[in-house]
mmCIF file of C-alpha atoms in Angstrom:
data_model
loop_
_atom_site.group_PDB
_atom_site.id
_atom_site.type_symbol
_atom_site.label_atom_id
_atom_site.label_comp_id
_atom_site.label_asym_id
_atom_site.label_seq_id
_atom_site.Cartn_x
_atom_site.Cartn_y
_atom_site.Cartn_z
ATOM 1 C CA PHE T 826 -30.940 9.518 -28.847
ATOM 2 C CA ALA T 827 -27.574 10.857 -30.073
ATOM 3 C CA SER T 828 -28.738 14.375 -29.554
ATOM 4 C CA GLY T 829 -29.980 13.675 -26.036
ATOM 5 C CA LEU T 830 -26.605 12.036 -25.194
ATOM 6 C CA TRP T 831 -24.745 14.910 -26.582
ATOM 7 C CA TRP T 832 -26.676 17.498 -24.452
ATOM 8 C CA THR T 833 -26.266 15.343 -21.379
ATOM 9 C CA LEU T 834 -22.492 15.357 -21.892
ATOM 10 C CA VAL T 835 -22.530 19.097 -22.365
ATOM 11 C CA VAL T 836 -24.508 19.635 -19.202
ATOM 12 C CA LEU T 837 -22.142 17.370 -17.238
ATOM 13 C CA TRP T 838 -19.089 19.198 -18.431
ATOM 14 C CA LEU T 839 -20.661 22.537 -17.574
ATOM 15 C CA LEU T 840 -21.461 21.310 -14.107
ATOM 16 C CA LEU T 841 -17.909 20.143 -13.670
ATOM 17 C CA ALA T 842 -16.516 23.463 -14.920
ATOM 18 C CA LEU T 843 -18.685 25.327 -12.517
ATOM 19 C CA ALA T 844 -17.580 23.093 -9.665
ATOM 20 C CA TRP T 845 -13.878 23.583 -10.732
ATOM 21 C CA GLY T 846 -14.360 27.338 -10.889
ATOM 22 C CA ALA T 847 -15.997 27.413 -7.442
ATOM 23 C CA LEU T 848 -13.191 25.325 -6.044
ATOM 24 C CA HIS T 849 -10.512 27.738 -7.357
ATOM 25 C CA GLY T 850 -12.391 31.000 -6.943
ATOM 26 C CA TRP T 851 -14.267 30.502 -3.675
ATOM 27 C CA ILE T 852 -13.126 27.493 -1.703
ATOM 28 C CA VAL T 853 -9.342 27.655 -2.116
ATOM 29 C CA PRO T 854 -9.030 31.294 -0.884
ATOM 30 C CA ARG T 855 -11.307 30.594 2.097
ATOM 31 C CA ILE T 856 -10.247 27.087 2.831
ATOM 32 C CA GLY T 857 -9.725 27.808 6.552
ATOM 33 C CA GLU T 858 -13.383 28.717 6.952
ATOM 34 C CA TRP T 859 -14.405 25.421 5.339
ATOM 35 C CA ARG T 860 -12.533 23.249 7.913
ATOM 36 C CA PRO T 861 -15.732 22.238 9.878
ATOM 37 C CA VAL T 862 -17.471 21.325 6.545
ATOM 38 C CA LEU T 863 -14.465 19.281 5.456
ATOM 39 C CA GLU T 864 -14.339 17.460 8.825
ATOM 40 C CA SER T 865 -18.062 16.629 8.548
ATOM 41 C CA GLN T 866 -17.685 15.444 4.894
ATOM 42 C CA ALA T 867 -14.635 13.329 5.690
ATOM 43 C CA SER T 868 -16.390 11.755 8.723
ATOM 44 C CA ARG T 869 -19.397 10.906 6.488
ATOM 45 C CA VAL T 870 -17.303 9.330 3.723
ATOM 46 C CA LEU T 871 -15.032 7.345 6.106
ATOM 47 C CA GLY T 872 -17.713 6.493 8.595
ATOM 48 C CA ILE T 873 -15.584 7.557 11.594
ATOM 49 C CA PRO T 874 -15.044 10.984 13.278
ATOM 50 C CA VAL T 875 -12.284 13.060 11.704
ATOM 51 C CA ARG T 876 -10.745 16.186 13.205
ATOM 52 C CA ILE T 877 -8.364 18.648 11.351
ATOM 53 C CA GLY T 878 -6.161 20.896 13.340
ATOM 54 C CA ALA T 879 -5.326 23.383 10.519
ATOM 55 C CA ILE T 880 -5.593 23.503 6.761
ATOM 56 C CA ARG T 881 -4.184 25.651 3.986
ATOM 57 C CA ALA T 882 -4.389 25.564 0.180
ATOM 58 C CA SER T 883 -2.104 26.448 -2.725
ATOM 59 C CA ARG T 884 -2.642 26.515 -6.420
ATOM 60 C CA GLU T 885 -0.199 24.974 -8.876
ATOM 61 C CA GLY T 886 -1.585 25.153 -12.372
ATOM 62 C CA LEU T 887 -5.064 23.475 -12.633
ATOM 63 C CA MET T 888 -4.626 21.218 -9.671
ATOM 64 C CA PRO T 889 -4.928 22.674 -6.154
ATOM 65 C CA ASN T 890 -3.082 21.196 -3.202
ATOM 66 C CA PHE T 891 -4.334 21.088 0.338
ATOM 67 C CA GLU T 892 -1.966 20.788 3.326
ATOM 68 C CA LEU T 893 -3.534 19.531 6.562
ATOM 69 C CA ARG T 894 -1.853 19.475 9.942
ATOM 70 C CA GLU T 895 -2.653 17.368 12.977
ATOM 71 C CA VAL T 896 -5.287 15.215 11.372
ATOM 72 C CA VAL T 897 -6.900 12.871 13.928
ATOM 73 C CA LEU T 898 -9.110 9.829 13.148
ATOM 74 C CA GLN T 899 -11.228 8.550 16.072
ATOM 75 C CA ASP T 900 -12.721 5.152 16.635
ATOM 76 C CA ALA T 901 -16.367 4.343 17.469
ATOM 77 C CA GLN T 902 -15.742 5.365 21.066
ATOM 78 C CA GLU T 903 -14.271 8.680 19.931
ATOM 79 C CA ARG T 904 -10.823 7.686 21.124
ATOM 80 C CA GLU T 905 -7.843 8.802 19.082
ATOM 81 C CA ALA T 906 -7.087 5.939 16.576
ATOM 82 C CA LEU T 907 -4.550 7.635 14.407
ATOM 83 C CA ARG T 908 -2.743 11.058 14.346
ATOM 84 C CA LEU T 909 -1.058 12.364 11.145
ATOM 85 C CA SER T 910 1.140 15.387 11.641
ATOM 86 C CA ARG T 911 1.128 16.405 7.993
ATOM 87 C CA VAL T 912 -1.024 15.408 5.075
ATOM 88 C CA VAL T 913 -0.909 16.854 1.513
ATOM 89 C CA ILE T 914 -3.882 16.218 -0.794
ATOM 90 C CA ALA T 915 -3.986 16.903 -4.581
ATOM 91 C CA LEU T 916 -7.370 17.105 -6.273
ATOM 92 C CA SER T 917 -8.558 16.750 -9.801
ATOM 93 C CA PRO T 918 -11.968 16.925 -11.577
ATOM 94 C CA ARG T 919 -12.180 13.177 -11.417
ATOM 95 C CA SER T 920 -11.363 12.960 -7.759
ATOM 96 C CA LEU T 921 -13.860 15.650 -6.919
ATOM 97 C CA TRP T 922 -16.573 13.631 -8.801
ATOM 98 C CA ASN T 923 -15.738 10.671 -6.613
ATOM 99 C CA LEU T 924 -15.428 12.632 -3.332
ATOM 100 C CA GLY T 925 -11.762 11.557 -3.080
ATOM 101 C CA PHE T 926 -8.269 12.771 -4.025
ATOM 102 C CA GLU T 927 -5.892 12.478 -6.931
ATOM 103 C CA GLN T 928 -2.890 11.925 -4.699
ATOM 104 C CA LEU T 929 -2.513 11.614 -0.984
ATOM 105 C CA TYR T 930 0.832 12.216 0.762
ATOM 106 C CA VAL T 931 1.336 11.356 4.416
ATOM 107 C CA GLU T 932 4.457 12.241 6.328
ATOM 108 C CA GLY T 933 5.777 10.471 9.423
ATOM 109 C CA PRO T 934 2.681 8.639 10.718
ATOM 110 C CA GLU T 935 2.845 6.172 13.583
ATOM 111 C CA VAL T 936 0.440 3.236 13.200
ATOM 112 C CA ASP T 937 -0.388 0.326 15.418
ATOM 113 C CA VAL T 938 -1.458 -2.873 13.609
ATOM 114 C CA ARG T 939 -2.810 -5.690 15.726
ATOM 115 C CA ARG T 940 -4.239 -9.156 15.054
ATOM 116 C CA SER T 941 -6.427 -10.050 18.069
ATOM 117 C CA ALA T 942 -6.749 -13.441 19.563
ATOM 118 C CA ASP T 943 -9.929 -14.114 17.557
ATOM 119 C CA GLY T 944 -8.109 -13.397 14.259
ATOM 120 C CA ARG T 945 -9.551 -9.956 13.533
ATOM 121 C CA LEU T 946 -7.205 -7.323 12.083
ATOM 122 C CA TRP T 947 -7.090 -3.825 13.581
ATOM 123 C CA VAL T 948 -5.264 -0.864 12.102
ATOM 124 C CA ALA T 949 -4.979 2.227 14.238
ATOM 125 C CA GLY T 950 -7.885 0.954 16.407
ATOM 126 C CA LEU T 951 -10.103 0.387 13.337
ATOM 127 C CA ASP T 952 -11.410 -3.095 12.541
ATOM 128 C CA VAL T 953 -10.458 -3.716 8.886
ATOM 129 C CA SER T 954 -11.177 -7.471 8.986
ATOM 130 C CA GLN T 955 -13.479 -9.106 6.427
ATOM 131 C CA GLY T 956 -16.976 -8.087 7.626
ATOM 132 C CA GLY T 957 -15.501 -5.677 10.123
ATOM 133 C CA GLY T 958 -17.335 -2.497 11.243
ATOM 134 C CA ASP T 959 -15.203 -0.120 9.215
ATOM 135 C CA ASP T 960 -15.322 -1.643 5.675
ATOM 136 C CA ARG T 961 -16.229 1.746 4.255
ATOM 137 C CA VAL T 962 -12.773 3.117 5.125
ATOM 138 C CA VAL T 963 -11.018 0.309 3.205
ATOM 139 C CA ASP T 964 -13.411 0.537 0.259
ATOM 140 C CA TRP T 965 -12.943 4.306 0.030
ATOM 141 C CA PHE T 966 -9.147 4.065 0.261
ATOM 142 C CA PHE T 967 -8.848 1.581 -2.570
ATOM 143 C CA ARG T 968 -10.965 3.777 -4.789
ATOM 144 C CA GLN T 969 -8.409 6.598 -4.632
ATOM 145 C CA LYS T 970 -5.874 6.877 -7.408
ATOM 146 C CA GLU T 971 -2.557 7.115 -5.444
ATOM 147 C CA ALA T 972 -1.420 7.273 -1.857
ATOM 148 C CA VAL T 973 2.138 7.724 -0.615
ATOM 149 C CA VAL T 974 3.391 7.344 3.007
ATOM 150 C CA LEU T 975 7.013 8.345 3.853
ATOM 151 C CA GLY T 976 9.019 8.018 7.122
ATOM 152 C CA GLY T 977 6.333 6.027 8.936
ATOM 153 C CA THR T 978 6.561 3.719 11.922
ATOM 154 C CA VAL T 979 4.434 0.511 12.108
ATOM 155 C CA ARG T 980 4.121 -1.577 15.237
ATOM 156 C CA TRP T 981 2.743 -5.063 14.583
ATOM 157 C CA THR T 982 1.296 -7.033 17.430
ATOM 158 C CA ASP T 983 0.079 -10.585 16.878
ATOM 159 C CA GLU T 984 -2.028 -11.652 19.868
ATOM 160 C CA LYS T 985 -3.197 -14.749 18.095
ATOM 161 C CA ARG T 986 0.399 -16.108 18.055
ATOM 162 C CA GLN T 987 1.174 -14.378 21.350
ATOM 163 C CA ALA T 988 4.376 -12.948 19.715
ATOM 164 C CA PRO T 989 6.146 -9.850 20.934
ATOM 165 C CA THR T 990 5.434 -6.539 19.167
ATOM 166 C CA LEU T 991 7.514 -6.029 16.043
ATOM 167 C CA ALA T 992 8.438 -2.409 15.161
ATOM 168 C CA LEU T 993 9.193 -1.453 11.599
ATOM 169 C CA SER T 994 10.886 1.947 11.029
ATOM 170 C CA ASP T 995 11.353 4.213 8.004
ATOM 171 C CA VAL T 996 8.284 2.750 6.389
ATOM 172 C CA GLN T 997 7.674 3.874 2.800
ATOM 173 C CA PHE T 998 4.310 2.842 1.205
ATOM 174 C CA VAL T 999 2.954 3.475 -2.190
ATOM 175 C CA VAL T 1000 -0.378 2.306 -3.558
ATOM 176 C CA ARG T 1001 -1.824 2.983 -6.978
ATOM 177 C CA ASN T 1002 -5.456 1.992 -7.650
ATOM 178 C CA GLY T 1003 -7.188 1.499 -10.966
ATOM 179 C CA PRO T 1004 -10.812 0.700 -11.787
ATOM 180 C CA ARG T 1005 -10.050 -3.087 -11.465
ATOM 181 C CA SER T 1006 -6.474 -3.310 -10.354
ATOM 182 C CA HIS T 1007 -4.339 -2.351 -7.285
ATOM 183 C CA ALA T 1008 -0.490 -2.099 -7.197
ATOM 184 C CA LEU T 1009 1.414 -1.476 -3.957
ATOM 185 C CA ARG T 1010 4.952 -1.333 -2.645
ATOM 186 C CA LEU T 1011 6.135 -1.380 0.973
ATOM 187 C CA ASP T 1012 9.663 -0.792 2.116
ATOM 188 C CA ALA T 1013 10.558 -1.035 5.790
ATOM 189 C CA THR T 1014 13.435 -1.671 8.170
ATOM 190 C CA PRO T 1015 12.927 -4.331 10.839
ATOM 191 C CA PRO T 1016 14.946 -4.597 14.091
ATOM 192 C CA ALA T 1017 18.619 -5.414 13.609
ATOM 193 C CA ASP T 1018 18.231 -9.019 14.843
ATOM 194 C CA TRP T 1019 15.477 -9.662 12.325
ATOM 195 C CA GLY T 1020 17.636 -8.857 9.229
ATOM 196 C CA GLN T 1021 18.025 -6.081 6.678
ATOM 197 C CA ARG T 1022 15.610 -3.661 5.088
ATOM 198 C CA PHE T 1023 13.096 -5.371 2.888
ATOM 199 C CA SER T 1024 10.690 -4.598 -0.007
ATOM 200 C CA LEU T 1025 7.261 -6.138 -0.522
ATOM 201 C CA ARG T 1026 5.418 -5.598 -3.793
ATOM 202 C CA GLY T 1027 2.004 -6.744 -4.952
ATOM 203 C CA ARG T 1028 -0.373 -6.400 -7.838
ATOM 204 C CA PHE T 1029 -4.024 -7.480 -7.586
ATOM 205 C CA ARG T 1030 -6.581 -7.658 -10.322
ATOM 206 C CA ARG T 1031 -10.353 -8.156 -10.153
ATOM 207 C CA PRO T 1032 -12.287 -10.245 -12.723
ATOM 208 C CA LEU T 1033 -14.202 -8.139 -15.220
ATOM 209 C CA LEU T 1034 -17.692 -9.224 -13.991
ATOM 210 C CA SER T 1035 -17.000 -9.066 -10.248
ATOM 211 C CA LEU T 1036 -18.719 -6.441 -8.063
#
C-alpha cells in the first residue's frame, strides 16, 4: 500500500511539473493565440459568456502573471453585465490544479448591485441570490485564494425598499479564502450627506463536517 501511494505521488508531481513546464515554455510566449481557448474555459467555469479584448503574459520567477484588458461578462441573454478595463491574474501550481488563480487584481470596475422587489440580489446583471441561476460564479469565486479590487464604483439600488440609488466611490475590496474560512474587507466612500468613508470587515468559518 505504501509503495503504491508513493508512486501515485510521484506520478502526480511529474504531471504537475509537465503542466508547469508547458505553461512557461509554450503557453506564456504564445498567450495571445490562446485567447479563444481561455474565453471558452472561463465561460465553462463561470457558466456565463466571457469575452477578453486583449491578453499578455509576463514571468516573474516561478509565478507567471497575465494581464487582461477589456474583459466583458455577459448575462444569460448575452447582454453586457460587467466590463473590467484591466485585470491581472497570478497563477500557481495549486491554482492551475483547481482551474483558478492565486491572486486576482481588478482595477477601476463599475458594478451595479440591485435588490429586486421580490428580494433577489443581482450583481452586474447576474442573479447571486440563494438558489439563483448563477450559483457557480459565486462558488468558483470563493474557492480562489485572494482577490483585490481597487478604485471601484458600486451603485446599490434597493427596489424592495423603493430607495434611491446609492453610489459608493473609491471602493477597495479584498477577500482571502481558505479551505473552510473566508476573510474580507471593504472600504468605500459614500455620498457626502451619508457620512464619512467607512470600513467593513468580516470573517466566516464553515463547520468541519459541512459540505
